[in-house]
Amino acid sequence: MGVQQETGVGGEALEVWIDQDLCTGDGICAQYAPEVFELDIDGLAYVKSEQDELLQAKGAVTPVPLPLVVDVVDSARECPGDCIHVRRVSDGVEVYGPDAE
C-alpha cells in the first residue's frame, strides 16, 4: 500500500494540523472541509486521517488532498482562533496560518 502524495501550491505536497489550545470550537473548518476537519465531543476541531479517523494526538498532522486545498486554505484564513496550520511537507514551512512566512 503506497503513500499517495497530494499536491498544493506550486505542486508541493501540503499537510495541516490544528493547535487545540487556540481552537474556539466555531466549526468553520468542518464546514469548509468536513473531509479533513471534525469537531469532537470536547467541542474542539481536529484533523482526520485519510481513512476518516479523528486524530486526537497533540500536533497530529494529515495530508491536504489536492481537491480540498482551497477549502483547507480558506479554513485557515477564516478561523477565528487562528489555530489551523498548513505547511509544505518537503521542508515543513508554514504557508498558511498564524506562523506563515
Steps between C-alpha positions, in 0.01 A plus 500: 500500500678813378475849637321736266656846494249780453621826355410850589649838426759479223456123481635452853347247739328670794396384846284658767471493879295681763620652826214399732629740769387786273189336349179688576274217382316713244508214248572718197772257393260204513253698287764580237670159490311228692722239333802646685361659820250387763378628835533246779278460807734738686383776261843541339602441139741225395642380171401163359717233341465393139296208642254750659626437855505790747862574595496619861871490579649843567650635178347223284555571131309386193566546127295761315324328208547692174126557438470655848800735501285812450252391770779426750672832425168684539453322834840624619424855386150514653574322828418737790743313726784533247590140583520325160850447364562398137858418410706354219595139555840544331647751746234548772457870420157634591335650191159585654410563860627710790868413445501537119800687363 
